mmCIF file of C-alpha atoms in Angstrom:
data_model
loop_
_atom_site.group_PDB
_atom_site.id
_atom_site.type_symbol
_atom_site.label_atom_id
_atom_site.label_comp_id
_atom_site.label_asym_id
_atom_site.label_seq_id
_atom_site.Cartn_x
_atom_site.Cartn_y
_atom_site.Cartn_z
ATOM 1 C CA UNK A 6 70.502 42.315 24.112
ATOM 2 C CA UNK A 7 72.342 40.003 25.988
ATOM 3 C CA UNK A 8 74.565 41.456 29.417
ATOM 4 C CA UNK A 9 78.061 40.459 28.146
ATOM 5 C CA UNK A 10 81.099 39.845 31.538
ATOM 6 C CA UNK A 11 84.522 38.889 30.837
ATOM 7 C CA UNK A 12 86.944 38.898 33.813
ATOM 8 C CA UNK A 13 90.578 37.542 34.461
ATOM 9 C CA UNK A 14 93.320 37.436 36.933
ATOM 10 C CA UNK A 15 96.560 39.775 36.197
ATOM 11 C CA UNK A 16 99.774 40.703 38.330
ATOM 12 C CA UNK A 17 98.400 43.000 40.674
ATOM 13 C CA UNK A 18 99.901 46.221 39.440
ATOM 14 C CA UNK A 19 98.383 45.530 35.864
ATOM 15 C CA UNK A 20 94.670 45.215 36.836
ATOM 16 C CA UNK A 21 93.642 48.482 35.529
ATOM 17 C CA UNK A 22 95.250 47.729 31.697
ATOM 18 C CA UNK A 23 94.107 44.351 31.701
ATOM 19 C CA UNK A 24 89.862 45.705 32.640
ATOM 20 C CA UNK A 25 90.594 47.624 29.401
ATOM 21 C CA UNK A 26 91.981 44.708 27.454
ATOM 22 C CA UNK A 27 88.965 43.117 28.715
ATOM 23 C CA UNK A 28 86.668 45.690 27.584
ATOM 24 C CA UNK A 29 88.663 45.620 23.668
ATOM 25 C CA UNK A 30 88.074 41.709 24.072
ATOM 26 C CA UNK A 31 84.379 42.295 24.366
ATOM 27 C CA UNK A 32 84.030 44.735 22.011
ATOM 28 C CA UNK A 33 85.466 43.066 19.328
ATOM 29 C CA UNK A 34 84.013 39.981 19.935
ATOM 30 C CA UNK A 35 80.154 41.484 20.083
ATOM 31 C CA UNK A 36 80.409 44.554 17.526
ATOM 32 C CA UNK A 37 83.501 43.726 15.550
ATOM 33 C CA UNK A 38 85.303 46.494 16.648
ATOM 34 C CA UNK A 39 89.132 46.385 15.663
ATOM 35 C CA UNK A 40 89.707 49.131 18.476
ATOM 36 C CA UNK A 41 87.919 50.762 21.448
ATOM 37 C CA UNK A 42 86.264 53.740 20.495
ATOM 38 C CA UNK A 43 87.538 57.489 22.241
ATOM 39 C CA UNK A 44 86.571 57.452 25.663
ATOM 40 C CA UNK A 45 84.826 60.456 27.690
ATOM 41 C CA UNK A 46 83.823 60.162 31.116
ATOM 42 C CA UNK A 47 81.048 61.461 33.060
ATOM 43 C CA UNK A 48 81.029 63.828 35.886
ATOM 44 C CA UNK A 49 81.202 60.804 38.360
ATOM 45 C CA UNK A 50 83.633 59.574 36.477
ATOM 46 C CA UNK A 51 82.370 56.468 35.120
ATOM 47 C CA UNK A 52 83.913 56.222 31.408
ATOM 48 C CA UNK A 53 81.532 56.349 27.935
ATOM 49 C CA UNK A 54 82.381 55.795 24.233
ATOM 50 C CA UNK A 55 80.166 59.402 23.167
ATOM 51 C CA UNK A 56 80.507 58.187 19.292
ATOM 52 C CA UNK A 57 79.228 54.635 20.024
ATOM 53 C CA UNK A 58 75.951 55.462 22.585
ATOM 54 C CA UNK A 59 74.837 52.007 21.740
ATOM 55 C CA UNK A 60 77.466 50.638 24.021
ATOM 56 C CA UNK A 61 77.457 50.743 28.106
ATOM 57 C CA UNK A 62 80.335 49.206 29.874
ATOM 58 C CA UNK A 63 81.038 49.264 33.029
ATOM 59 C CA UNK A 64 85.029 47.783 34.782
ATOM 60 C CA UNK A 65 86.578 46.911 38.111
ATOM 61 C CA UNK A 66 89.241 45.337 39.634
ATOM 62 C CA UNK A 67 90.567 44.202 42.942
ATOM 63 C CA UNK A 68 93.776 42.706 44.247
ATOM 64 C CA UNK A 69 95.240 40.680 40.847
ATOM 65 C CA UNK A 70 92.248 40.418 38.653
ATOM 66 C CA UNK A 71 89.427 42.674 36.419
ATOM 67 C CA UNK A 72 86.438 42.611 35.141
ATOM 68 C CA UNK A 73 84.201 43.850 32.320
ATOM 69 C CA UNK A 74 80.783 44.469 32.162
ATOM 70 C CA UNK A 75 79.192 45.202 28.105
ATOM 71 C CA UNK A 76 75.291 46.428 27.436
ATOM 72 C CA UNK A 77 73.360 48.265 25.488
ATOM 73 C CA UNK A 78 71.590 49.758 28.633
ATOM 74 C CA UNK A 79 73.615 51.632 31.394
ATOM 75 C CA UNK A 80 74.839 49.051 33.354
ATOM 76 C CA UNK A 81 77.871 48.558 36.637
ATOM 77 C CA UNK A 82 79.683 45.952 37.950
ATOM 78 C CA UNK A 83 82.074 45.945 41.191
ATOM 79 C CA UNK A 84 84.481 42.955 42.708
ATOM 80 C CA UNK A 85 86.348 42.356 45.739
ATOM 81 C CA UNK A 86 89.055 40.010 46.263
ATOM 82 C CA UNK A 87 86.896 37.532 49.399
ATOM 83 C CA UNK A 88 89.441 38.521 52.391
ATOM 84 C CA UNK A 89 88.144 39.722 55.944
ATOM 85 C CA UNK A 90 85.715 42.539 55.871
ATOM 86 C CA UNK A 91 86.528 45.907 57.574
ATOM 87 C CA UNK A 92 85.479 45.663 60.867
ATOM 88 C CA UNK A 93 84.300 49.110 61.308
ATOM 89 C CA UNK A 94 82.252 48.577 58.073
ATOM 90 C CA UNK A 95 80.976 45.508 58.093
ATOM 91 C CA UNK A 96 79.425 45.411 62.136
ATOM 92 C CA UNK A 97 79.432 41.927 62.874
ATOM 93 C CA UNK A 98 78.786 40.728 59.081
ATOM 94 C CA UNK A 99 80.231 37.253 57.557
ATOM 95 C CA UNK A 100 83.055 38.207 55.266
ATOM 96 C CA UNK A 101 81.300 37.091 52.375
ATOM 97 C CA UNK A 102 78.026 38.187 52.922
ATOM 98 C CA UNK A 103 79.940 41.655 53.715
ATOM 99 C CA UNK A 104 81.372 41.778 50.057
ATOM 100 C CA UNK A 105 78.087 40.576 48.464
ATOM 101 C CA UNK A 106 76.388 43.502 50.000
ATOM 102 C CA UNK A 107 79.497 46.035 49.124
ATOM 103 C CA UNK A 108 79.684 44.484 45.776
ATOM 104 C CA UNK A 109 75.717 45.271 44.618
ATOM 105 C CA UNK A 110 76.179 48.585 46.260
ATOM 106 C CA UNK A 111 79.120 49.763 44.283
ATOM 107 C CA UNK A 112 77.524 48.491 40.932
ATOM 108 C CA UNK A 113 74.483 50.301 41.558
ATOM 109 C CA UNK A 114 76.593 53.313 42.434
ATOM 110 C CA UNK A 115 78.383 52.459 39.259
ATOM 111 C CA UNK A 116 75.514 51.967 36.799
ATOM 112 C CA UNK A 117 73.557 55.536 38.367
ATOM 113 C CA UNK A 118 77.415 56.886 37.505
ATOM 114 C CA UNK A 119 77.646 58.608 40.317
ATOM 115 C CA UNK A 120 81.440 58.800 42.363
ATOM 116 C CA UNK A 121 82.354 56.569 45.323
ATOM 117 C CA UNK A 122 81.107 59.498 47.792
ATOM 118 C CA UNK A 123 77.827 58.320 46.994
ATOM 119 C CA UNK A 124 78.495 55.209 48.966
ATOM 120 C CA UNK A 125 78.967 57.070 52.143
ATOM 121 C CA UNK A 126 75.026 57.635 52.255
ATOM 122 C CA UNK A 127 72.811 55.006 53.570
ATOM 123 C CA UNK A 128 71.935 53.255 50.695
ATOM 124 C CA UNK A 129 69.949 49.783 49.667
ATOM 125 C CA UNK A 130 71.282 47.958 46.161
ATOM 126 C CA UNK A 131 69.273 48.209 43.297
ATOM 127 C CA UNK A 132 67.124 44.965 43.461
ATOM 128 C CA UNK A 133 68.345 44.097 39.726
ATOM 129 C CA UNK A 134 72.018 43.626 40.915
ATOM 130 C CA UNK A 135 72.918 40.058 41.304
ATOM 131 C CA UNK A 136 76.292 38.223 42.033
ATOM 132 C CA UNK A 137 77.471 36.384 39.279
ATOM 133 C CA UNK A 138 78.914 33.209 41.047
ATOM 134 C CA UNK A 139 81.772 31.165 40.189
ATOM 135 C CA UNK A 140 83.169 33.841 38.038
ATOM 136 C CA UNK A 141 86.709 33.930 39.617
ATOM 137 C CA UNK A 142 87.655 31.937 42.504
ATOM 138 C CA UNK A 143 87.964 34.180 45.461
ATOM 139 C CA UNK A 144 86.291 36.843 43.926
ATOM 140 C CA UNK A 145 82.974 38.071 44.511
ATOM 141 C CA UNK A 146 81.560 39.833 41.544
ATOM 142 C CA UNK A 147 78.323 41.154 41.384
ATOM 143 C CA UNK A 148 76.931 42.885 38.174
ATOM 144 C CA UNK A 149 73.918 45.660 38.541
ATOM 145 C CA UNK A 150 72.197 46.000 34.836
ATOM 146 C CA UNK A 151 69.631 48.661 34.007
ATOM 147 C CA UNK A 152 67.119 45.792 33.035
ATOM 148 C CA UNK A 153 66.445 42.100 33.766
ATOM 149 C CA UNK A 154 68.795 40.404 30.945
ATOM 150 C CA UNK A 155 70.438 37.473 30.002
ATOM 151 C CA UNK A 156 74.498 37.233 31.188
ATOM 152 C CA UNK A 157 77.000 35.782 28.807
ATOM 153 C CA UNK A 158 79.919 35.184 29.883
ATOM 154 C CA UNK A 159 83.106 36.129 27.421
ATOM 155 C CA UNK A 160 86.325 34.064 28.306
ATOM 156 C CA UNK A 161 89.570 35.764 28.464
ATOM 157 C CA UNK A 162 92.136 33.075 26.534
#
C-alpha cells in the first residue's frame, strides 16, 4: 500500500483539530470511511483506531499548520515550522539541517510509539525516514514509515 500525507496551514490555535480533519480527509478518501473510527491510544501515547488495525496514522503540527500521515504499516511523521534552531540543542548546526535531523528523530520516536522522553537519549533516525520536500513552505516535514513505500500526497481543498 501506498504511504498516504495530507498537510495544511490553520490559525495557530486550531492546528490540533485541523491534523484530525486531516486524518477524516484521508480516511475517507482511501477507505470510504464517512467518520473516523473510536480512537485508543497507546502507552506512549501515540493514538490507534483498535476496530480498524488495518489503518496506522500518525499527526503533527507546528506553529499554524498539520499534518497527516495514513498506512497500513506503523508509521510517524513530525514537522517544524523552519525558524532558528535552539542553540543549546542544535551545537553549531544550520537551522535547517537542525530541523531535518529533529524532524526524522521525532517520527521515528513516533512510529516505535514511544513518548517524547525517548528523545532525550542519544539516538540516530531510523534510516527509512525521509523529508518529504516542498510539502509546506517553511515547513520541514519528514515522514518515518515502517517499510520502503510509495508517498501520495492527499490535498487539503
Amino acid at each position: 500500500m501506498d504511504l498516504f500525507i495530507c498537510a495544511a496551514c490553520s490559525p495557530e490555535t486550531g492546528e490540533h483539530e485541523l491534523a484530525y480533519r486531516l486524518l477524516a480527509l484521508v480516511t475517507e478518501r482511501v477507505f470510504g470511511l464517512t467518520a473516523l473510527p473510536e480512537l485508543a491510544r497507546e502507552g506512549g501515547g501515540k493514538p490507534f483506531f483498535p476496530a480498524r488495525p488495518d489503518i496506522c496514522f500518525n499527526l503533527s503540527h507546528s506553529r499554524g499548520a498539520a499534518v497527516c500521515a495514513v498506512h497500513d504499516r506503523p508509521v510517524g511523521i513530525d514537522m517544524e515550522k523552519l525558524r532558528p534552531a535552539p542553540k543549546r540543542l542544535a551545537k553549531g548546526m544550520a537551522d535547517e539541517a537542525f530541523f531535518r535531523l529533529w524532524t526524522a528523530k521525532e517520527a521515528t520516536v513516533k512510529r516505535q510509539g514511544l513518548g517524547v522522553s525517548a528523545l532525550l537519549r542519544p539516538m540516530e533516525p531510523d534510516p527509512l525516514c525521509r523529508c518529504v520536500e516542498g510539502l509546506l513552505e517553511g515547513y520541514i516535514v519528514t515522514v518515518c514509515p515502517s517499510e520502503d513505500a510509495a508517498v501520495r500526497i492527499i490535498r487539503a481543498e
